[in-house]
């Protein structure tokens, strides 16, 4: 919330006690059967592609910043989801490294081409309703991409981590939908 002291505006929304919003389930060990650059390159898309943890983090932080002065509770929730996405990014980075890949914010394609992450991947709407819709769509896209990658990776250790990440993404959709429902109740139009 915006507070005014004499001629100074301040944001009184506190983020001190915000924690990652994720399922209360352990993550599998971060390990791989063997080095596999093809799998590492595939995970680079989950790490920093258009549909990726880096894109999700950046989009959530942007939305949280723009909501914090007027919708503190929503901003705190969005930050908690972003923190969970940071954990996902970290785990994917470890997997990529163990698989023999490099963590350098580029996706690696089969033809040898690379694409550096760009903010052009983000959806940045202006109002909270559209922000939440974009966030829900991003989570759904991530789940579909993870499932596709699980079907392409023949390493049970890697797939176990991806399956655990999917559980968080599904939980995030529920949380975001609840925020959307609250927003609609307060202003149905």
mmCIF file with all atom_site columns, C-alpha atoms in Angstrom:
data_model
loop_
_atom_site.group_PDB
_atom_site.id
_atom_site.type_symbol
_atom_site.label_atom_id
_atom_site.label_alt_id
_atom_site.label_comp_id
_atom_site.label_asym_id
_atom_site.label_entity_id
_atom_site.label_seq_id
_atom_site.pdbx_PDB_ins_code
_atom_site.Cartn_x
_atom_site.Cartn_y
_atom_site.Cartn_z
_atom_site.occupancy
_atom_site.B_iso_or_equiv
_atom_site.pdbx_formal_charge
_atom_site.auth_seq_id
_atom_site.auth_comp_id
_atom_site.auth_asym_id
_atom_site.auth_atom_id
_atom_site.pdbx_PDB_model_num
ATOM 1   C CA . UNK A 1 1   ? 0.000   0.000   0.000   1.00 0.00 ? 1   UNK A CA 1
ATOM 2   C CA . UNK A 1 2   ? 1.130   3.522   -0.698  1.00 0.00 ? 2   UNK A CA 1
ATOM 3   C CA . UNK A 1 3   ? 1.673   5.653   2.369   1.00 0.00 ? 3   UNK A CA 1
ATOM 4   C CA . UNK A 1 4   ? 2.382   9.366   2.323   1.00 0.00 ? 4   UNK A CA 1
ATOM 5   C CA . UNK A 1 5   ? 4.608   11.030  4.908   1.00 0.00 ? 5   UNK A CA 1
ATOM 6   C CA . UNK A 1 6   ? 4.703   14.790  4.240   1.00 0.00 ? 6   UNK A CA 1
ATOM 7   C CA . UNK A 1 7   ? 5.812   14.944  0.585   1.00 0.00 ? 7   UNK A CA 1
ATOM 8   C CA . UNK A 1 8   ? 7.229   11.420  0.340   1.00 0.00 ? 8   UNK A CA 1
ATOM 9   C CA . UNK A 1 9   ? 5.434   8.381   -1.061  1.00 0.00 ? 9   UNK A CA 1
ATOM 10  C CA . UNK A 1 10  ? 6.453   4.966   0.235   1.00 0.00 ? 10  UNK A CA 1
ATOM 11  C CA . UNK A 1 11  ? 5.348   1.402   -0.418  1.00 0.00 ? 11  UNK A CA 1
ATOM 12  C CA . UNK A 1 12  ? 4.234   -0.064  2.898   1.00 0.00 ? 12  UNK A CA 1
ATOM 13  C CA . UNK A 1 13  ? 3.859   -3.593  1.512   1.00 0.00 ? 13  UNK A CA 1
ATOM 14  C CA . UNK A 1 14  ? 6.339   -5.802  3.396   1.00 0.00 ? 14  UNK A CA 1
ATOM 15  C CA . UNK A 1 15  ? 7.996   -8.845  1.858   1.00 0.00 ? 15  UNK A CA 1
ATOM 16  C CA . UNK A 1 16  ? 10.035  -9.808  4.927   1.00 0.00 ? 16  UNK A CA 1
ATOM 17  C CA . UNK A 1 17  ? 8.232   -13.080 5.704   1.00 0.00 ? 17  UNK A CA 1
ATOM 18  C CA . UNK A 1 18  ? 7.532   -14.222 2.152   1.00 0.00 ? 18  UNK A CA 1
ATOM 19  C CA . UNK A 1 19  ? 8.604   -17.816 1.525   1.00 0.00 ? 19  UNK A CA 1
ATOM 20  C CA . UNK A 1 20  ? 8.641   -19.940 -1.633  1.00 0.00 ? 20  UNK A CA 1
ATOM 21  C CA . UNK A 1 21  ? 5.178   -21.223 -2.506  1.00 0.00 ? 21  UNK A CA 1
ATOM 22  C CA . UNK A 1 22  ? 5.560   -24.881 -3.374  1.00 0.00 ? 22  UNK A CA 1
ATOM 23  C CA . UNK A 1 23  ? 4.208   -28.304 -2.563  1.00 0.00 ? 23  UNK A CA 1
ATOM 24  C CA . UNK A 1 24  ? 5.374   -29.639 0.789   1.00 0.00 ? 24  UNK A CA 1
ATOM 25  C CA . UNK A 1 25  ? 7.101   -32.608 -0.828  1.00 0.00 ? 25  UNK A CA 1
ATOM 26  C CA . UNK A 1 26  ? 10.804  -33.371 -0.972  1.00 0.00 ? 26  UNK A CA 1
ATOM 27  C CA . UNK A 1 27  ? 12.733  -33.063 -4.212  1.00 0.00 ? 27  UNK A CA 1
ATOM 28  C CA . UNK A 1 28  ? 14.456  -36.149 -5.536  1.00 0.00 ? 28  UNK A CA 1
ATOM 29  C CA . UNK A 1 29  ? 18.257  -36.161 -5.406  1.00 0.00 ? 29  UNK A CA 1
ATOM 30  C CA . UNK A 1 30  ? 19.876  -34.070 -8.124  1.00 0.00 ? 30  UNK A CA 1
ATOM 31  C CA . UNK A 1 31  ? 21.747  -36.790 -9.988  1.00 0.00 ? 31  UNK A CA 1
ATOM 32  C CA . UNK A 1 32  ? 21.968  -38.252 -13.488 1.00 0.00 ? 32  UNK A CA 1
ATOM 33  C CA . UNK A 1 33  ? 22.713  -41.719 -14.882 1.00 0.00 ? 33  UNK A CA 1
ATOM 34  C CA . UNK A 1 34  ? 25.466  -40.388 -17.113 1.00 0.00 ? 34  UNK A CA 1
ATOM 35  C CA . UNK A 1 35  ? 26.571  -37.312 -18.999 1.00 0.00 ? 35  UNK A CA 1
ATOM 36  C CA . UNK A 1 36  ? 24.283  -36.597 -21.931 1.00 0.00 ? 36  UNK A CA 1
ATOM 37  C CA . UNK A 1 37  ? 24.659  -33.322 -23.843 1.00 0.00 ? 37  UNK A CA 1
ATOM 38  C CA . UNK A 1 38  ? 21.410  -33.919 -25.741 1.00 0.00 ? 38  UNK A CA 1
ATOM 39  C CA . UNK A 1 39  ? 19.489  -33.994 -22.445 1.00 0.00 ? 39  UNK A CA 1
ATOM 40  C CA . UNK A 1 40  ? 21.452  -30.994 -21.140 1.00 0.00 ? 40  UNK A CA 1
ATOM 41  C CA . UNK A 1 41  ? 20.585  -29.043 -24.277 1.00 0.00 ? 41  UNK A CA 1
ATOM 42  C CA . UNK A 1 42  ? 16.930  -30.031 -23.948 1.00 0.00 ? 42  UNK A CA 1
ATOM 43  C CA . UNK A 1 43  ? 16.868  -28.801 -20.335 1.00 0.00 ? 43  UNK A CA 1
ATOM 44  C CA . UNK A 1 44  ? 18.390  -25.508 -21.479 1.00 0.00 ? 44  UNK A CA 1
ATOM 45  C CA . UNK A 1 45  ? 14.952  -24.679 -22.892 1.00 0.00 ? 45  UNK A CA 1
ATOM 46  C CA . UNK A 1 46  ? 13.383  -25.253 -19.441 1.00 0.00 ? 46  UNK A CA 1
ATOM 47  C CA . UNK A 1 47  ? 16.162  -23.207 -17.876 1.00 0.00 ? 47  UNK A CA 1
ATOM 48  C CA . UNK A 1 48  ? 16.160  -20.127 -20.126 1.00 0.00 ? 48  UNK A CA 1
ATOM 49  C CA . UNK A 1 49  ? 13.980  -20.571 -23.210 1.00 0.00 ? 49  UNK A CA 1
ATOM 50  C CA . UNK A 1 50  ? 10.799  -18.723 -24.074 1.00 0.00 ? 50  UNK A CA 1
ATOM 51  C CA . UNK A 1 51  ? 8.902   -21.088 -21.757 1.00 0.00 ? 51  UNK A CA 1
ATOM 52  C CA . UNK A 1 52  ? 11.354  -21.394 -18.886 1.00 0.00 ? 52  UNK A CA 1
ATOM 53  C CA . UNK A 1 53  ? 12.052  -20.838 -15.240 1.00 0.00 ? 53  UNK A CA 1
ATOM 54  C CA . UNK A 1 54  ? 14.078  -17.704 -16.018 1.00 0.00 ? 54  UNK A CA 1
ATOM 55  C CA . UNK A 1 55  ? 11.161  -16.274 -18.008 1.00 0.00 ? 55  UNK A CA 1
ATOM 56  C CA . UNK A 1 56  ? 8.731   -17.179 -15.215 1.00 0.00 ? 56  UNK A CA 1
ATOM 57  C CA . UNK A 1 57  ? 10.893  -15.561 -12.525 1.00 0.00 ? 57  UNK A CA 1
ATOM 58  C CA . UNK A 1 58  ? 11.282  -12.359 -14.511 1.00 0.00 ? 58  UNK A CA 1
ATOM 59  C CA . UNK A 1 59  ? 7.580   -12.144 -15.376 1.00 0.00 ? 59  UNK A CA 1
ATOM 60  C CA . UNK A 1 60  ? 6.539   -12.802 -11.754 1.00 0.00 ? 60  UNK A CA 1
ATOM 61  C CA . UNK A 1 61  ? 8.962   -10.234 -10.332 1.00 0.00 ? 61  UNK A CA 1
ATOM 62  C CA . UNK A 1 62  ? 7.738   -7.638  -12.814 1.00 0.00 ? 62  UNK A CA 1
ATOM 63  C CA . UNK A 1 63  ? 4.110   -8.360  -11.897 1.00 0.00 ? 63  UNK A CA 1
ATOM 64  C CA . UNK A 1 64  ? 4.906   -8.326  -8.175  1.00 0.00 ? 64  UNK A CA 1
ATOM 65  C CA . UNK A 1 65  ? 6.612   -4.936  -8.471  1.00 0.00 ? 65  UNK A CA 1
ATOM 66  C CA . UNK A 1 66  ? 3.636   -3.425  -10.265 1.00 0.00 ? 66  UNK A CA 1
ATOM 67  C CA . UNK A 1 67  ? 1.068   -4.908  -7.844  1.00 0.00 ? 67  UNK A CA 1
ATOM 68  C CA . UNK A 1 68  ? 2.839   -4.193  -4.558  1.00 0.00 ? 68  UNK A CA 1
ATOM 69  C CA . UNK A 1 69  ? 1.584   -0.649  -3.972  1.00 0.00 ? 69  UNK A CA 1
ATOM 70  C CA . UNK A 1 70  ? -2.097  -1.455  -4.480  1.00 0.00 ? 70  UNK A CA 1
ATOM 71  C CA . UNK A 1 71  ? -2.513  -5.211  -4.040  1.00 0.00 ? 71  UNK A CA 1
ATOM 72  C CA . UNK A 1 72  ? -0.003  -6.160  -1.360  1.00 0.00 ? 72  UNK A CA 1
ATOM 73  C CA . UNK A 1 73  ? -1.370  -9.650  -0.632  1.00 0.00 ? 73  UNK A CA 1
ATOM 74  C CA . UNK A 1 74  ? -1.323  -10.535 -4.323  1.00 0.00 ? 74  UNK A CA 1
ATOM 75  C CA . UNK A 1 75  ? 2.184   -9.135  -4.721  1.00 0.00 ? 75  UNK A CA 1
ATOM 76  C CA . UNK A 1 76  ? 3.417   -11.181 -1.740  1.00 0.00 ? 76  UNK A CA 1
ATOM 77  C CA . UNK A 1 77  ? 1.875   -14.327 -3.234  1.00 0.00 ? 77  UNK A CA 1
ATOM 78  C CA . UNK A 1 78  ? 3.394   -13.641 -6.653  1.00 0.00 ? 78  UNK A CA 1
ATOM 79  C CA . UNK A 1 79  ? 6.811   -13.151 -5.026  1.00 0.00 ? 79  UNK A CA 1
ATOM 80  C CA . UNK A 1 80  ? 6.418   -16.482 -3.198  1.00 0.00 ? 80  UNK A CA 1
ATOM 81  C CA . UNK A 1 81  ? 5.725   -18.197 -6.523  1.00 0.00 ? 81  UNK A CA 1
ATOM 82  C CA . UNK A 1 82  ? 8.744   -16.458 -8.095  1.00 0.00 ? 82  UNK A CA 1
ATOM 83  C CA . UNK A 1 83  ? 10.902  -17.778 -5.253  1.00 0.00 ? 83  UNK A CA 1
ATOM 84  C CA . UNK A 1 84  ? 9.750   -21.333 -6.012  1.00 0.00 ? 84  UNK A CA 1
ATOM 85  C CA . UNK A 1 85  ? 10.640  -20.777 -9.675  1.00 0.00 ? 85  UNK A CA 1
ATOM 86  C CA . UNK A 1 86  ? 14.130  -19.698 -8.546  1.00 0.00 ? 86  UNK A CA 1
ATOM 87  C CA . UNK A 1 87  ? 14.524  -23.052 -6.810  1.00 0.00 ? 87  UNK A CA 1
ATOM 88  C CA . UNK A 1 88  ? 13.440  -24.795 -10.029 1.00 0.00 ? 88  UNK A CA 1
ATOM 89  C CA . UNK A 1 89  ? 16.012  -22.764 -11.988 1.00 0.00 ? 89  UNK A CA 1
ATOM 90  C CA . UNK A 1 90  ? 18.729  -23.766 -9.549  1.00 0.00 ? 90  UNK A CA 1
ATOM 91  C CA . UNK A 1 91  ? 17.844  -27.473 -9.770  1.00 0.00 ? 91  UNK A CA 1
ATOM 92  C CA . UNK A 1 92  ? 17.737  -27.389 -13.568 1.00 0.00 ? 92  UNK A CA 1
ATOM 93  C CA . UNK A 1 93  ? 21.129  -25.667 -13.609 1.00 0.00 ? 93  UNK A CA 1
ATOM 94  C CA . UNK A 1 94  ? 22.591  -28.465 -11.490 1.00 0.00 ? 94  UNK A CA 1
ATOM 95  C CA . UNK A 1 95  ? 21.094  -31.111 -13.786 1.00 0.00 ? 95  UNK A CA 1
ATOM 96  C CA . UNK A 1 96  ? 22.426  -29.358 -16.896 1.00 0.00 ? 96  UNK A CA 1
ATOM 97  C CA . UNK A 1 97  ? 25.899  -29.186 -15.362 1.00 0.00 ? 97  UNK A CA 1
ATOM 98  C CA . UNK A 1 98  ? 25.833  -32.871 -14.312 1.00 0.00 ? 98  UNK A CA 1
ATOM 99  C CA . UNK A 1 99  ? 24.687  -33.846 -17.804 1.00 0.00 ? 99  UNK A CA 1
ATOM 100 C CA . UNK A 1 100 ? 27.749  -32.092 -19.241 1.00 0.00 ? 100 UNK A CA 1
ATOM 101 C CA . UNK A 1 101 ? 26.066  -28.918 -20.439 1.00 0.00 ? 101 UNK A CA 1
ATOM 102 C CA . UNK A 1 102 ? 26.770  -25.291 -19.709 1.00 0.00 ? 102 UNK A CA 1
ATOM 103 C CA . UNK A 1 103 ? 24.604  -22.876 -17.775 1.00 0.00 ? 103 UNK A CA 1
ATOM 104 C CA . UNK A 1 104 ? 24.992  -19.647 -19.711 1.00 0.00 ? 104 UNK A CA 1
ATOM 105 C CA . UNK A 1 105 ? 21.438  -18.393 -20.373 1.00 0.00 ? 105 UNK A CA 1
ATOM 106 C CA . UNK A 1 106 ? 21.369  -19.750 -23.913 1.00 0.00 ? 106 UNK A CA 1
ATOM 107 C CA . UNK A 1 107 ? 19.250  -22.526 -25.341 1.00 0.00 ? 107 UNK A CA 1
ATOM 108 C CA . UNK A 1 108 ? 21.127  -25.035 -27.423 1.00 0.00 ? 108 UNK A CA 1
ATOM 109 C CA . UNK A 1 109 ? 19.497  -26.501 -30.533 1.00 0.00 ? 109 UNK A CA 1
ATOM 110 C CA . UNK A 1 110 ? 20.322  -29.738 -32.348 1.00 0.00 ? 110 UNK A CA 1
ATOM 111 C CA . UNK A 1 111 ? 21.715  -27.824 -35.341 1.00 0.00 ? 111 UNK A CA 1
ATOM 112 C CA . UNK A 1 112 ? 24.339  -26.116 -33.169 1.00 0.00 ? 112 UNK A CA 1
ATOM 113 C CA . UNK A 1 113 ? 22.523  -22.782 -33.024 1.00 0.00 ? 113 UNK A CA 1
ATOM 114 C CA . UNK A 1 114 ? 22.121  -21.000 -29.722 1.00 0.00 ? 114 UNK A CA 1
ATOM 115 C CA . UNK A 1 115 ? 19.587  -18.421 -28.572 1.00 0.00 ? 115 UNK A CA 1
ATOM 116 C CA . UNK A 1 116 ? 20.334  -16.113 -25.642 1.00 0.00 ? 116 UNK A CA 1
ATOM 117 C CA . UNK A 1 117 ? 17.450  -15.467 -23.226 1.00 0.00 ? 117 UNK A CA 1
ATOM 118 C CA . UNK A 1 118 ? 15.601  -12.233 -23.958 1.00 0.00 ? 118 UNK A CA 1
ATOM 119 C CA . UNK A 1 119 ? 12.853  -10.251 -22.192 1.00 0.00 ? 119 UNK A CA 1
ATOM 120 C CA . UNK A 1 120 ? 10.947  -10.443 -25.471 1.00 0.00 ? 120 UNK A CA 1
ATOM 121 C CA . UNK A 1 121 ? 9.795   -13.851 -24.175 1.00 0.00 ? 121 UNK A CA 1
ATOM 122 C CA . UNK A 1 122 ? 7.706   -12.150 -21.469 1.00 0.00 ? 122 UNK A CA 1
ATOM 123 C CA . UNK A 1 123 ? 4.061   -11.152 -21.411 1.00 0.00 ? 123 UNK A CA 1
ATOM 124 C CA . UNK A 1 124 ? 3.722   -7.867  -19.517 1.00 0.00 ? 124 UNK A CA 1
ATOM 125 C CA . UNK A 1 125 ? 0.070   -6.787  -19.339 1.00 0.00 ? 125 UNK A CA 1
ATOM 126 C CA . UNK A 1 126 ? -0.978  -3.640  -17.512 1.00 0.00 ? 126 UNK A CA 1
ATOM 127 C CA . UNK A 1 127 ? -3.748  -4.766  -15.149 1.00 0.00 ? 127 UNK A CA 1
ATOM 128 C CA . UNK A 1 128 ? -3.735  -7.421  -12.413 1.00 0.00 ? 128 UNK A CA 1
ATOM 129 C CA . UNK A 1 129 ? -6.401  -9.584  -14.071 1.00 0.00 ? 129 UNK A CA 1
ATOM 130 C CA . UNK A 1 130 ? -4.405  -9.798  -17.298 1.00 0.00 ? 130 UNK A CA 1
ATOM 131 C CA . UNK A 1 131 ? -1.202  -10.400 -15.311 1.00 0.00 ? 131 UNK A CA 1
ATOM 132 C CA . UNK A 1 132 ? -2.775  -13.369 -13.536 1.00 0.00 ? 132 UNK A CA 1
ATOM 133 C CA . UNK A 1 133 ? -4.130  -14.755 -16.804 1.00 0.00 ? 133 UNK A CA 1
ATOM 134 C CA . UNK A 1 134 ? -0.666  -14.492 -18.380 1.00 0.00 ? 134 UNK A CA 1
ATOM 135 C CA . UNK A 1 135 ? 0.892   -16.186 -15.343 1.00 0.00 ? 135 UNK A CA 1
ATOM 136 C CA . UNK A 1 136 ? -1.617  -19.057 -15.465 1.00 0.00 ? 136 UNK A CA 1
ATOM 137 C CA . UNK A 1 137 ? -0.966  -19.514 -19.184 1.00 0.00 ? 137 UNK A CA 1
ATOM 138 C CA . UNK A 1 138 ? 2.802   -19.535 -18.570 1.00 0.00 ? 138 UNK A CA 1
ATOM 139 C CA . UNK A 1 139 ? 2.430   -22.226 -15.895 1.00 0.00 ? 139 UNK A CA 1
ATOM 140 C CA . UNK A 1 140 ? 0.285   -24.340 -18.229 1.00 0.00 ? 140 UNK A CA 1
ATOM 141 C CA . UNK A 1 141 ? 2.839   -23.970 -21.024 1.00 0.00 ? 141 UNK A CA 1
ATOM 142 C CA . UNK A 1 142 ? 5.638   -24.982 -18.652 1.00 0.00 ? 142 UNK A CA 1
ATOM 143 C CA . UNK A 1 143 ? 3.769   -28.119 -17.573 1.00 0.00 ? 143 UNK A CA 1
ATOM 144 C CA . UNK A 1 144 ? 3.209   -29.137 -21.214 1.00 0.00 ? 144 UNK A CA 1
ATOM 145 C CA . UNK A 1 145 ? 6.866   -28.531 -22.035 1.00 0.00 ? 145 UNK A CA 1
ATOM 146 C CA . UNK A 1 146 ? 8.108   -30.504 -19.015 1.00 0.00 ? 146 UNK A CA 1
ATOM 147 C CA . UNK A 1 147 ? 5.841   -33.427 -19.937 1.00 0.00 ? 147 UNK A CA 1
ATOM 148 C CA . UNK A 1 148 ? 7.134   -33.354 -23.518 1.00 0.00 ? 148 UNK A CA 1
ATOM 149 C CA . UNK A 1 149 ? 10.723  -33.340 -22.253 1.00 0.00 ? 149 UNK A CA 1
ATOM 150 C CA . UNK A 1 150 ? 10.034  -36.227 -19.857 1.00 0.00 ? 150 UNK A CA 1
ATOM 151 C CA . UNK A 1 151 ? 8.885   -38.210 -22.893 1.00 0.00 ? 151 UNK A CA 1
ATOM 152 C CA . UNK A 1 152 ? 12.195  -37.442 -24.649 1.00 0.00 ? 152 UNK A CA 1
ATOM 153 C CA . UNK A 1 153 ? 14.569  -38.132 -21.724 1.00 0.00 ? 153 UNK A CA 1
ATOM 154 C CA . UNK A 1 154 ? 15.446  -41.707 -20.778 1.00 0.00 ? 154 UNK A CA 1
ATOM 155 C CA . UNK A 1 155 ? 16.964  -40.942 -17.387 1.00 0.00 ? 155 UNK A CA 1
ATOM 156 C CA . UNK A 1 156 ? 14.706  -41.708 -14.428 1.00 0.00 ? 156 UNK A CA 1
ATOM 157 C CA . UNK A 1 157 ? 16.708  -39.430 -12.116 1.00 0.00 ? 157 UNK A CA 1
ATOM 158 C CA . UNK A 1 158 ? 16.277  -36.397 -14.379 1.00 0.00 ? 158 UNK A CA 1
ATOM 159 C CA . UNK A 1 159 ? 12.617  -37.187 -15.028 1.00 0.00 ? 159 UNK A CA 1
ATOM 160 C CA . UNK A 1 160 ? 11.909  -37.517 -11.294 1.00 0.00 ? 160 UNK A CA 1
ATOM 161 C CA . UNK A 1 161 ? 13.091  -33.923 -10.778 1.00 0.00 ? 161 UNK A CA 1
ATOM 162 C CA . UNK A 1 162 ? 11.001  -32.685 -13.708 1.00 0.00 ? 162 UNK A CA 1
ATOM 163 C CA . UNK A 1 163 ? 7.938   -34.522 -12.377 1.00 0.00 ? 163 UNK A CA 1
ATOM 164 C CA . UNK A 1 164 ? 8.466   -32.903 -8.964  1.00 0.00 ? 164 UNK A CA 1
ATOM 165 C CA . UNK A 1 165 ? 8.736   -29.456 -10.572 1.00 0.00 ? 165 UNK A CA 1
ATOM 166 C CA . UNK A 1 166 ? 5.446   -30.122 -12.399 1.00 0.00 ? 166 UNK A CA 1
ATOM 167 C CA . UNK A 1 167 ? 3.741   -30.624 -9.016  1.00 0.00 ? 167 UNK A CA 1
ATOM 168 C CA . UNK A 1 168 ? 4.782   -27.092 -7.998  1.00 0.00 ? 168 UNK A CA 1
ATOM 169 C CA . UNK A 1 169 ? 3.619   -25.665 -11.323 1.00 0.00 ? 169 UNK A CA 1
ATOM 170 C CA . UNK A 1 170 ? 0.210   -27.331 -10.927 1.00 0.00 ? 170 UNK A CA 1
ATOM 171 C CA . UNK A 1 171 ? -0.003  -25.913 -7.393  1.00 0.00 ? 171 UNK A CA 1
ATOM 172 C CA . UNK A 1 172 ? 0.871   -22.454 -8.720  1.00 0.00 ? 172 UNK A CA 1
ATOM 173 C CA . UNK A 1 173 ? -2.059  -22.623 -11.143 1.00 0.00 ? 173 UNK A CA 1
ATOM 174 C CA . UNK A 1 174 ? -4.404  -23.320 -8.208  1.00 0.00 ? 174 UNK A CA 1
ATOM 175 C CA . UNK A 1 175 ? -2.947  -20.385 -6.234  1.00 0.00 ? 175 UNK A CA 1
ATOM 176 C CA . UNK A 1 176 ? -3.151  -18.046 -9.227  1.00 0.00 ? 176 UNK A CA 1
ATOM 177 C CA . UNK A 1 177 ? -6.721  -19.108 -9.970  1.00 0.00 ? 177 UNK A CA 1
ATOM 178 C CA . UNK A 1 178 ? -7.634  -18.362 -6.339  1.00 0.00 ? 178 UNK A CA 1
ATOM 179 C CA . UNK A 1 179 ? -6.099  -14.896 -6.701  1.00 0.00 ? 179 UNK A CA 1
ATOM 180 C CA . UNK A 1 180 ? -8.118  -14.421 -9.886  1.00 0.00 ? 180 UNK A CA 1
ATOM 181 C CA . UNK A 1 181 ? -11.317 -15.457 -8.088  1.00 0.00 ? 181 UNK A CA 1
ATOM 182 C CA . UNK A 1 182 ? -10.592 -12.958 -5.274  1.00 0.00 ? 182 UNK A CA 1
ATOM 183 C CA . UNK A 1 183 ? -9.937  -10.221 -7.794  1.00 0.00 ? 183 UNK A CA 1
ATOM 184 C CA . UNK A 1 184 ? -13.204 -10.934 -9.618  1.00 0.00 ? 184 UNK A CA 1
ATOM 185 C CA . UNK A 1 185 ? -15.195 -10.913 -6.343  1.00 0.00 ? 185 UNK A CA 1
ATOM 186 C CA . UNK A 1 186 ? -13.822 -7.476  -5.457  1.00 0.00 ? 186 UNK A CA 1
ATOM 187 C CA . UNK A 1 187 ? -14.385 -5.993  -8.905  1.00 0.00 ? 187 UNK A CA 1
ATOM 188 C CA . UNK A 1 188 ? -16.416 -8.265  -11.190 1.00 0.00 ? 188 UNK A CA 1
ATOM 189 C CA . UNK A 1 189 ? -15.978 -6.088  -14.291 1.00 0.00 ? 189 UNK A CA 1
#
